[in-house]
Short mmCIF file of C-alpha atoms in Angstrom, two decimals:
data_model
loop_
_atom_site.label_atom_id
_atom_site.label_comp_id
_atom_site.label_asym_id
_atom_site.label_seq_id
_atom_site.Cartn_x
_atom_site.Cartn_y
_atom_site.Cartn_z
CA UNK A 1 115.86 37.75 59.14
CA UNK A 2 119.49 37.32 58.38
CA UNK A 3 120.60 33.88 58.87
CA UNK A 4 123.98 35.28 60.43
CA UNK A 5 122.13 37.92 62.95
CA UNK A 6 120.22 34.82 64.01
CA UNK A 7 122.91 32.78 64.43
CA UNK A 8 124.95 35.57 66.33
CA UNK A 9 122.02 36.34 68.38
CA UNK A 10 121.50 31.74 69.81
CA UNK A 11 122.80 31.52 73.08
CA UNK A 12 126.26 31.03 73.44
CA UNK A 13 127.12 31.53 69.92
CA UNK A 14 129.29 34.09 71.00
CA UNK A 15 131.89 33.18 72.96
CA UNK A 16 134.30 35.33 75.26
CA UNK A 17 138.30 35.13 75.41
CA UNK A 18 140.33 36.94 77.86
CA UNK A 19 143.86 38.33 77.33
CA UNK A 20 145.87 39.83 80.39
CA UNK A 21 147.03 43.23 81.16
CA UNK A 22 150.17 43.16 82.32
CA UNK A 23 151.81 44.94 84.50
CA UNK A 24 155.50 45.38 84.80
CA UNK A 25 157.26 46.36 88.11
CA UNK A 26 161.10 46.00 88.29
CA UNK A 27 161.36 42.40 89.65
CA UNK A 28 158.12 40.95 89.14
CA UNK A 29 155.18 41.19 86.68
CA UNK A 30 151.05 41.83 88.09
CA UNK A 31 148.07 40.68 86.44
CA UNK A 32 146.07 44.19 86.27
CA UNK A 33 143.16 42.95 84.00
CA UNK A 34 141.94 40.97 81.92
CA UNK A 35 140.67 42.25 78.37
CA UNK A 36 137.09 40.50 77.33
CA UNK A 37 137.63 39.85 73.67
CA UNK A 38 134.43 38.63 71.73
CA UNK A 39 134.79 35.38 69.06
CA UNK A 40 131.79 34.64 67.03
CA UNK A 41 130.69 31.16 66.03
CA UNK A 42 133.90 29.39 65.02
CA UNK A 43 133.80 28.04 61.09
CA UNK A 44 132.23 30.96 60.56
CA UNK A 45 133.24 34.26 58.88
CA UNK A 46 131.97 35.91 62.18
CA UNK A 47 134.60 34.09 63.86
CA UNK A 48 136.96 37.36 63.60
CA UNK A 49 135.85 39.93 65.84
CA UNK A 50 136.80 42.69 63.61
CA UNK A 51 134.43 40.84 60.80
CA UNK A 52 131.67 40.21 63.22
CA UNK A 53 131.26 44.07 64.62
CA UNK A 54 131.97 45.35 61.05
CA UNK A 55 128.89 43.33 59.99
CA UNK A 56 126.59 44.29 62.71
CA UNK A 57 127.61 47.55 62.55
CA UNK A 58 126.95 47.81 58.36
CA UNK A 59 123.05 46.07 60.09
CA UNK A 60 122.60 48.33 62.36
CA UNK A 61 122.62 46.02 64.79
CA UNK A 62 125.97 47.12 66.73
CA UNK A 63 124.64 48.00 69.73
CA UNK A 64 122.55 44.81 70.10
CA UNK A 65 125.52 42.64 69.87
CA UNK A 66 127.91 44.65 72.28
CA UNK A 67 124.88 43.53 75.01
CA UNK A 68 125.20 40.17 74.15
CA UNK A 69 128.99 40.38 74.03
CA UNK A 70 128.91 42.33 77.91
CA UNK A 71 126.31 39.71 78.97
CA UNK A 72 128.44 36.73 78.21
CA UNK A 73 131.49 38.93 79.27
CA UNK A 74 130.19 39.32 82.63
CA UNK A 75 129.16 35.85 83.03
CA UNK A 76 132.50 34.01 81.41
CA UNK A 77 134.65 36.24 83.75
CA UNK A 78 133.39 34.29 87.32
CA UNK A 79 136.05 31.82 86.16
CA UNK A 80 139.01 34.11 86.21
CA UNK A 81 141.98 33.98 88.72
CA UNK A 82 142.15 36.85 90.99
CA UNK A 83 140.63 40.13 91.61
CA UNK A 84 142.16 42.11 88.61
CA UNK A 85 140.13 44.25 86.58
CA UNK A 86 137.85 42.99 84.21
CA UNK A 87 138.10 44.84 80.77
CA UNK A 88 135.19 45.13 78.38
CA UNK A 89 134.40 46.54 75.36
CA UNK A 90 131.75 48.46 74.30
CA UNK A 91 130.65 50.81 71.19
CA UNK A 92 130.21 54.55 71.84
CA UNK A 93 127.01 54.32 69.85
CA UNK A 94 125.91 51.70 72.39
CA UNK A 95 126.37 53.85 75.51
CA UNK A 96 124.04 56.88 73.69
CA UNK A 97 121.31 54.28 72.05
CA UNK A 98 120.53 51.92 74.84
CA UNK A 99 117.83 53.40 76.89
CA UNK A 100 119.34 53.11 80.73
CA UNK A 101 122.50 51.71 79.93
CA UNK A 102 124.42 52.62 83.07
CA UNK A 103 121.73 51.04 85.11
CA UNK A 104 120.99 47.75 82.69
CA UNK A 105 125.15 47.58 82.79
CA UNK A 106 125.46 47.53 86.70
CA UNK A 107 122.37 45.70 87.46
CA UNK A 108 123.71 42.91 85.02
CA UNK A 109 127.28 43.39 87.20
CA UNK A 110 125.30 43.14 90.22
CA UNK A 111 123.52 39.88 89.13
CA UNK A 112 126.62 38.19 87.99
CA UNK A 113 128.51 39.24 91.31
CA UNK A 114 130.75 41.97 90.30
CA UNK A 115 131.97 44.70 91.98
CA UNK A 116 131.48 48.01 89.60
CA UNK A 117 135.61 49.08 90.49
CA UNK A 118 136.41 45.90 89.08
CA UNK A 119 134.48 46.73 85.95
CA UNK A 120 136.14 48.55 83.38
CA UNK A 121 134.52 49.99 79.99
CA UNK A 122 137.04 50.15 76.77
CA UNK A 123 135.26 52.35 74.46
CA UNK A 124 135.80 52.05 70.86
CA UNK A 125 133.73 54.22 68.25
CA UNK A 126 133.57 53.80 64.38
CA UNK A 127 130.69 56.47 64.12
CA UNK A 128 131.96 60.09 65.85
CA UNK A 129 130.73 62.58 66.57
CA UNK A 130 127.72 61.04 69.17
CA UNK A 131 125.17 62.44 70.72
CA UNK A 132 127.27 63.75 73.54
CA UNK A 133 125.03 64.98 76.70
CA UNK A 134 123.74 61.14 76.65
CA UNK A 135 127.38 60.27 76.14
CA UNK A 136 128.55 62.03 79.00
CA UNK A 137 125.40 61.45 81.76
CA UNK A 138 126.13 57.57 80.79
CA UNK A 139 129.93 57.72 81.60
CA UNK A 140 129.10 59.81 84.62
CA UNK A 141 126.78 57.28 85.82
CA UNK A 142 129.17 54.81 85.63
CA UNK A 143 131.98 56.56 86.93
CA UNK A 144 130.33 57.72 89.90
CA UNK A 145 129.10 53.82 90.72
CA UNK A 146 133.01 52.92 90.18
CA UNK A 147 133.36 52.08 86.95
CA UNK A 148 136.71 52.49 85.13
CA UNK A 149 136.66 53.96 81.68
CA UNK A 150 139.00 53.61 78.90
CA UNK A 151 139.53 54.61 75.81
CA UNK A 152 140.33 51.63 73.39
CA UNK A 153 142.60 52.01 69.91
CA UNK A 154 144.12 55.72 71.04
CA UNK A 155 145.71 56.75 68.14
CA UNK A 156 143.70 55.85 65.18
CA UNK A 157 140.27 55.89 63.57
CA UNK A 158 138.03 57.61 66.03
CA UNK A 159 139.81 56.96 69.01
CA UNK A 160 141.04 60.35 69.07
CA UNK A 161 141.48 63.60 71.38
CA UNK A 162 137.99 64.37 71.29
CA UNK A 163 137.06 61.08 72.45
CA UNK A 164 139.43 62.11 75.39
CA UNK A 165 137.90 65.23 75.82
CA UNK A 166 134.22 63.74 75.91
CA UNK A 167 134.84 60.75 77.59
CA UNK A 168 137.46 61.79 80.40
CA UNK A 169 139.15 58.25 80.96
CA UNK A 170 141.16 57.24 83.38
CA UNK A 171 143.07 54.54 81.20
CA UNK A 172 144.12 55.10 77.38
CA UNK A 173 145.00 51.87 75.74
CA UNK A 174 147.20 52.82 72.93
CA UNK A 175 146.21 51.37 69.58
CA UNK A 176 148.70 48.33 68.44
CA UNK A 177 150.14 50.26 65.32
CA UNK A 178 151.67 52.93 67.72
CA UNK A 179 153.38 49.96 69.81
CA UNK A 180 154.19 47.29 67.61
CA UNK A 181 157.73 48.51 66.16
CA UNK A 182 158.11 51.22 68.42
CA UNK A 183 161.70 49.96 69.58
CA UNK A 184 163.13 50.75 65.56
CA UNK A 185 160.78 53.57 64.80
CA UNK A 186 161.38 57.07 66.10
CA UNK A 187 158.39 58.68 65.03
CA UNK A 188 156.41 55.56 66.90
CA UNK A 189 158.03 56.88 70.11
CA UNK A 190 157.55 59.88 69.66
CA UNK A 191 153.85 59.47 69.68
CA UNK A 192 154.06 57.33 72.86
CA UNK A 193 156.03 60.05 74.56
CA UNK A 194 152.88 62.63 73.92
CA UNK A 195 150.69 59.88 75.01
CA UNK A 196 152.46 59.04 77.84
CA UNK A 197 152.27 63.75 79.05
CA UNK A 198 148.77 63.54 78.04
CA UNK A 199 147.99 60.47 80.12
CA UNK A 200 149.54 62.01 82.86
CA UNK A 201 147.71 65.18 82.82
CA UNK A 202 144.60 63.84 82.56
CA UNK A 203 145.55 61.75 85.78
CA UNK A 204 145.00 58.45 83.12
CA UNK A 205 146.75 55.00 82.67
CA UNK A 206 148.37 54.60 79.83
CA UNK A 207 148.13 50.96 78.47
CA UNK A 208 149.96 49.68 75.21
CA UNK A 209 147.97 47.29 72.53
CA UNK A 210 150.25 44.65 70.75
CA UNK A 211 153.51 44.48 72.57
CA UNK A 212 155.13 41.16 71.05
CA UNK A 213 158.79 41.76 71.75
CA UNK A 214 160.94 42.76 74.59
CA UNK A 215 163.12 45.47 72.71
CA UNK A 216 159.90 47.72 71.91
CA UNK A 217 158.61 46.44 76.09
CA UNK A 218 162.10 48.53 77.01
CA UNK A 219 161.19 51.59 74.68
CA UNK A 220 157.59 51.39 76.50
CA UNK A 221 158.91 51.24 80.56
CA UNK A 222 161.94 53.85 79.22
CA UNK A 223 158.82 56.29 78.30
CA UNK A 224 156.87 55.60 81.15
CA UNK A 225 154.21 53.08 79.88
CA UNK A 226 155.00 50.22 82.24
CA UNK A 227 150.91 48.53 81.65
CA UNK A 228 150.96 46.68 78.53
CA UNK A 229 148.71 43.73 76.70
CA UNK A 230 149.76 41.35 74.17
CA UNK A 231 150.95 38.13 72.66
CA UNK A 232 155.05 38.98 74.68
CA UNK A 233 152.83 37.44 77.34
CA UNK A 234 149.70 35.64 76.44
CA UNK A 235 147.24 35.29 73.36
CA UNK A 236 143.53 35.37 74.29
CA UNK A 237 141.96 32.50 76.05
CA UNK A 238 138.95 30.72 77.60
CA UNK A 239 139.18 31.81 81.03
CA UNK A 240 139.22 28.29 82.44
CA UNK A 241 142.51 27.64 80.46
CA UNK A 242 143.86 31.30 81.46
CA UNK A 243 143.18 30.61 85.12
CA UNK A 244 144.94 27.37 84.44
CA UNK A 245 147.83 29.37 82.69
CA UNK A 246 148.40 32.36 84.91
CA UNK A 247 151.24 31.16 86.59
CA UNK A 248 153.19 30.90 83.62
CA UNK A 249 152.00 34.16 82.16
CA UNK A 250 153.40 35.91 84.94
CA UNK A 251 156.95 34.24 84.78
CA UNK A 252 159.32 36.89 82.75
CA UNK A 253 160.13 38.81 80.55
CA UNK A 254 161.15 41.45 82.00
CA UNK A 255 164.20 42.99 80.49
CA UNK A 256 167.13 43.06 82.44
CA UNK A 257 168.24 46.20 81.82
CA UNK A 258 164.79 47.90 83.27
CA UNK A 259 165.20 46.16 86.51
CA UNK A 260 165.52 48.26 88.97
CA UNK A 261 164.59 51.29 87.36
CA UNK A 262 160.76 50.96 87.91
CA UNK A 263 158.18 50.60 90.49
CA UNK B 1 160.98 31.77 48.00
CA UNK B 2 157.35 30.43 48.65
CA UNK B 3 154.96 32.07 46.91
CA UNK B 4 152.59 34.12 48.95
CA UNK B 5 149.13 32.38 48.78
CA UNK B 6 145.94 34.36 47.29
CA UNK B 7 143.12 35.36 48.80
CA UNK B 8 139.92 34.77 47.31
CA UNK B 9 135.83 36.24 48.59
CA UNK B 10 133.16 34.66 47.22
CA UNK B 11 130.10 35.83 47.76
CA UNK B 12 126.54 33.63 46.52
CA UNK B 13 124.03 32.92 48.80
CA UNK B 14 123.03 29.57 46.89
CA UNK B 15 125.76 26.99 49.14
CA UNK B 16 126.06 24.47 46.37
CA UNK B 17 127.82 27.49 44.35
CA UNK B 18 129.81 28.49 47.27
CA UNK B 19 130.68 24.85 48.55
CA UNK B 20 131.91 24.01 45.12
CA UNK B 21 133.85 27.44 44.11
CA UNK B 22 135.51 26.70 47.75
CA UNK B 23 136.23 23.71 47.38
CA UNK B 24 137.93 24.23 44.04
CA UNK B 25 139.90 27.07 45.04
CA UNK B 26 141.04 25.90 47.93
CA UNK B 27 143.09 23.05 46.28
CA UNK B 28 144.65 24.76 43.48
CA UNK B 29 146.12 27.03 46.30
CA UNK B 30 144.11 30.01 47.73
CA UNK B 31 142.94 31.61 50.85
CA UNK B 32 139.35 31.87 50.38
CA UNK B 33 136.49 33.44 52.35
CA UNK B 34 132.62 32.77 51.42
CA UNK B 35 129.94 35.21 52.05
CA UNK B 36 126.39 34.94 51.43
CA UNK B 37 125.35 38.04 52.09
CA UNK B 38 126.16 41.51 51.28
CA UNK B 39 127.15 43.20 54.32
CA UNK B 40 128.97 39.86 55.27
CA UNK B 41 131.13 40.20 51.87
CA UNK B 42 131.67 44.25 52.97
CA UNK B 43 132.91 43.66 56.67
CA UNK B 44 135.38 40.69 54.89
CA UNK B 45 136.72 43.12 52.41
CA UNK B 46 137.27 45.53 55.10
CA UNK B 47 139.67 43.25 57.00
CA UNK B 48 140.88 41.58 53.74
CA UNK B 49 143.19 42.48 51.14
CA UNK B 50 141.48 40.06 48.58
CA UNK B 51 143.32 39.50 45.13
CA UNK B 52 140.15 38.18 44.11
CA UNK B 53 136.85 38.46 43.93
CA UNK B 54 133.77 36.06 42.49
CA UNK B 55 130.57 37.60 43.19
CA UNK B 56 126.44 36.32 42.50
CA UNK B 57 124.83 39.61 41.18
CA UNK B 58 121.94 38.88 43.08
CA UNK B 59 122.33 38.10 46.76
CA UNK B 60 118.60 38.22 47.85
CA UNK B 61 115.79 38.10 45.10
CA UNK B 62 115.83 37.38 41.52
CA UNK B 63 116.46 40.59 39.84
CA UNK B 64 118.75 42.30 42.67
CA UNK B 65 121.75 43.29 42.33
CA UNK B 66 123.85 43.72 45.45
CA UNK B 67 126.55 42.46 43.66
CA UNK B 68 126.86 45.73 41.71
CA UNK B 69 126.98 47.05 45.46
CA UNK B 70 130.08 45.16 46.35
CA UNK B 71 131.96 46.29 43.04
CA UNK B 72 131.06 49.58 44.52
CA UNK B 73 132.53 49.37 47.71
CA UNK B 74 135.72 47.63 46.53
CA UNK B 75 136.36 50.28 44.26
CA UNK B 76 135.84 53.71 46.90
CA UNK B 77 138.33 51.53 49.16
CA UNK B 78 140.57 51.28 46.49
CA UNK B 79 140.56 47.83 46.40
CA UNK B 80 142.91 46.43 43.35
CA UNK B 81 140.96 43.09 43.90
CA UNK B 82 139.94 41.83 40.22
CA UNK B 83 136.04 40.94 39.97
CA UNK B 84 134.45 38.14 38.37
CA UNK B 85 130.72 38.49 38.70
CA UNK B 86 127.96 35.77 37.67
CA UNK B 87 124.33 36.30 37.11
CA UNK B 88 121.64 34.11 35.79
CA UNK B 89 119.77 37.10 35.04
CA UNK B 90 121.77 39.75 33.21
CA UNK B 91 120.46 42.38 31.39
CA UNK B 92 123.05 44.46 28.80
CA UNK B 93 122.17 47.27 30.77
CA UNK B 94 123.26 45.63 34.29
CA UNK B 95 126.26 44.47 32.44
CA UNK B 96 127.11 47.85 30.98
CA UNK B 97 126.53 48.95 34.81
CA UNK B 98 128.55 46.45 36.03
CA UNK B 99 131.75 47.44 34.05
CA UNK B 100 131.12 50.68 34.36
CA UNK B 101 131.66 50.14 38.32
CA UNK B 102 134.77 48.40 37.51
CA UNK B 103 133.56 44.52 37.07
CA UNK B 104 136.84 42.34 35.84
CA UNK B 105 134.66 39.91 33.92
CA UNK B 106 130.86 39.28 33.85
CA UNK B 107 129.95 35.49 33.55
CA UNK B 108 126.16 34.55 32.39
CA UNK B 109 125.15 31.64 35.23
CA UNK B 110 125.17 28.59 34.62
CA UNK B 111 129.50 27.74 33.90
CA UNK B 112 131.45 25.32 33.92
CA UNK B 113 133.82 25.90 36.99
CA UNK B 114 136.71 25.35 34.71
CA UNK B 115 135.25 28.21 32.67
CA UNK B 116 135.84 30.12 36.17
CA UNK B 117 138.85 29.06 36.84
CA UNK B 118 140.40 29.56 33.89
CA UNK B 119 138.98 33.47 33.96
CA UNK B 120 140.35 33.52 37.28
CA UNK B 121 143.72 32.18 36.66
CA UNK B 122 143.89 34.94 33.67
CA UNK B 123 143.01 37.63 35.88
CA UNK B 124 145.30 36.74 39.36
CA UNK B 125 148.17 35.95 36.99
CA UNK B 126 148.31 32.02 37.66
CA UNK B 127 147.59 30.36 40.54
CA UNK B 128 149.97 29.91 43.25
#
């Protein structure tokens, strides 16, 4: 066996960070959830998320390590502050391949004492088109037991409008290379503007990936987007030191300007 | 200005190799990544903009040759990295193979690393 699978697969060799989703009302910001983002063993090349799922997905193995990744997901998350939703990954692929994974996934919700409409799926896929009547049964499953579903990285790779179509969430987080810049970059806003009719038809949430500064925050609320993640507010954390932290995340920004003119 | 640091892969799955290649590289000035096997040295290139590239031709048994795989995959991603691969057991053929797929420079095992880094320096234009 790979040394690196087996090392991924020791207990608590992968460890869980959680970033907030903010949300931005006109005179005071809301913790709406927090994003489960997966670290493998530090010192190690796995260390980078993207590195680690690129790996297990070139072995095959992608699926397996989304259920660890959920696992320690659900069980990091009982330190949290609040009741916000609680964000978490998972591969398309996975949803299709594991045998019963609506039931494994809210059985291992149940056992960790969460709520299923405080659970929230992102899906990200790498590997369209799926097999999509097990697609769809899974997400229906889910959805009917509560769970929110999003799609993850809107905008690029396989995130696309037929993962809308299939999927049918009811949050689309909007890939960081539409957000990041969007403030000098008409073309970026543009995008956002479609995102933001299409999010609203489908009766979705739009979310925005890698805001960092307050001048593309304005472009976002100006459009409508008024959920948004990134480092403007916090970098990824144990959830010990975010609970210890969440105070100060939700002192401003909020631009000055916007006050006022949102909800 | 400061100059913008290099980044290195290198990809052996002996760790004396790797621990020493690191440790070199590291002090005459570049970012470098180690991986040991070859879907490790794959997701790291996919994430990576590497200027440089020192690959084992055989990751797994005597007589593989994933490293010829890597050259592979740099190249359809249109990697510019440069390649440096080392084998203890070339064959011309493999060799012919290996330039063929775009190898930099192919390096019979066992060198001296200042052999390496000297081949290195050549091919990243000086280190930083």
């Amino acid at each position: 066996m790979s040394p690196i699978l087996h090392r991924l697969r020791q207990p608590g060799a992968i460890r869980i960070e959680f970033q907030p989703i903010v949300r931005v009302h006109a005179d005071h910001l809301e913790i709406y959830a927090f994003e489960a983002l997966a670290r493998g063993p530090r010192g190690t090349s796995m260390e980078r998320p993207a590195v680690m799922f690129e790996y297990a997905r070139r072995k095959g193995t992608e699926s397996e390590i989304d259920l660890i990744c959920i696992a320690q997901a659900l069980i990091s998350s009982a330190a949290l502050p609040g009741r916000p939703l609680i964000s978490i990954n998972v591969h398309g692929a996975t949803l299709t391949s594991v045998p019963d994974f609506a039931e494994r996934f809210l059985n291992s919700a149940e056992a960790y004492g969460h709520s299923p409409n405080r659970l929230m799926l992102e899906i990200v896929e790498y590997r369209a088109p799926w097999a999509i009547e097990t697609f769809r049964a899974t997400l229906d499953e889910l959805r009917d037991a509560g769970v929110h579903i999003a799609v993850d990285d809107l905008g690029v790779g396989a995130s696309n409008y037929q993962m809308i179509v299939d999927a049918h969430p009811d949050h689309l987080k909007i890939d960081r290379h539409l957000v990041h810049g969007c403030s000098r970059d008409p073309w970026r806003k543009a995008v956002l503007q479609s995102v933001v009719t299409l999010a609203h038809a489908c009766a979705a949430t739009p979310i925005a990936e890698g805001i960092e500064d307050l001048a593309d925050l304005e472009v976002l609320l100006e459009t409508g987007i008024d959920t948004v993640q990134g480092w403007l507010y916090a970098q990824s954390m144990p959830a010990l030191e975010l609970a210890a932290k969440s105070a100060q995340i939700l002192s401003p920004p909020i631009p000055q300007r916007m006050k006022g003119s949102c909800t | 200005m400061a100059a913008v640091m290099k980044r290195l892969l290198i990809v052996d799955n002996e760790e004396t190799i790797l621990f020493a290649l690191q440790r070199y590289f590291t002090r005459v000035g570049f970012i470098v990544d180690c991986a040991r096997e070859l879907e490790e040295a794959e997701a790291l290139a996919t994430h990576t903009p590497y200027d440089l590239v020192i690959a084992d031709l055989a990751l797994t048994t005597i007589g593989s040759t994933e490293g010829l795989e890597i050259i592979r995959y740099l190249r359809n991603a249109r990697s510019s990295a440069r390649v440096i691969m080392l084998t203890a057991h070339g064959s011309p053929g493999i060799k012919r193979e290996a330039y063929r797929r775009g190898v930099d420079v192919f390096l019979d095992k066992p060198r001296p690393l200042a052999e390496i880094a000297r081949v290195a320096e050549r091919l990243t234009g000086g280190f930083a």
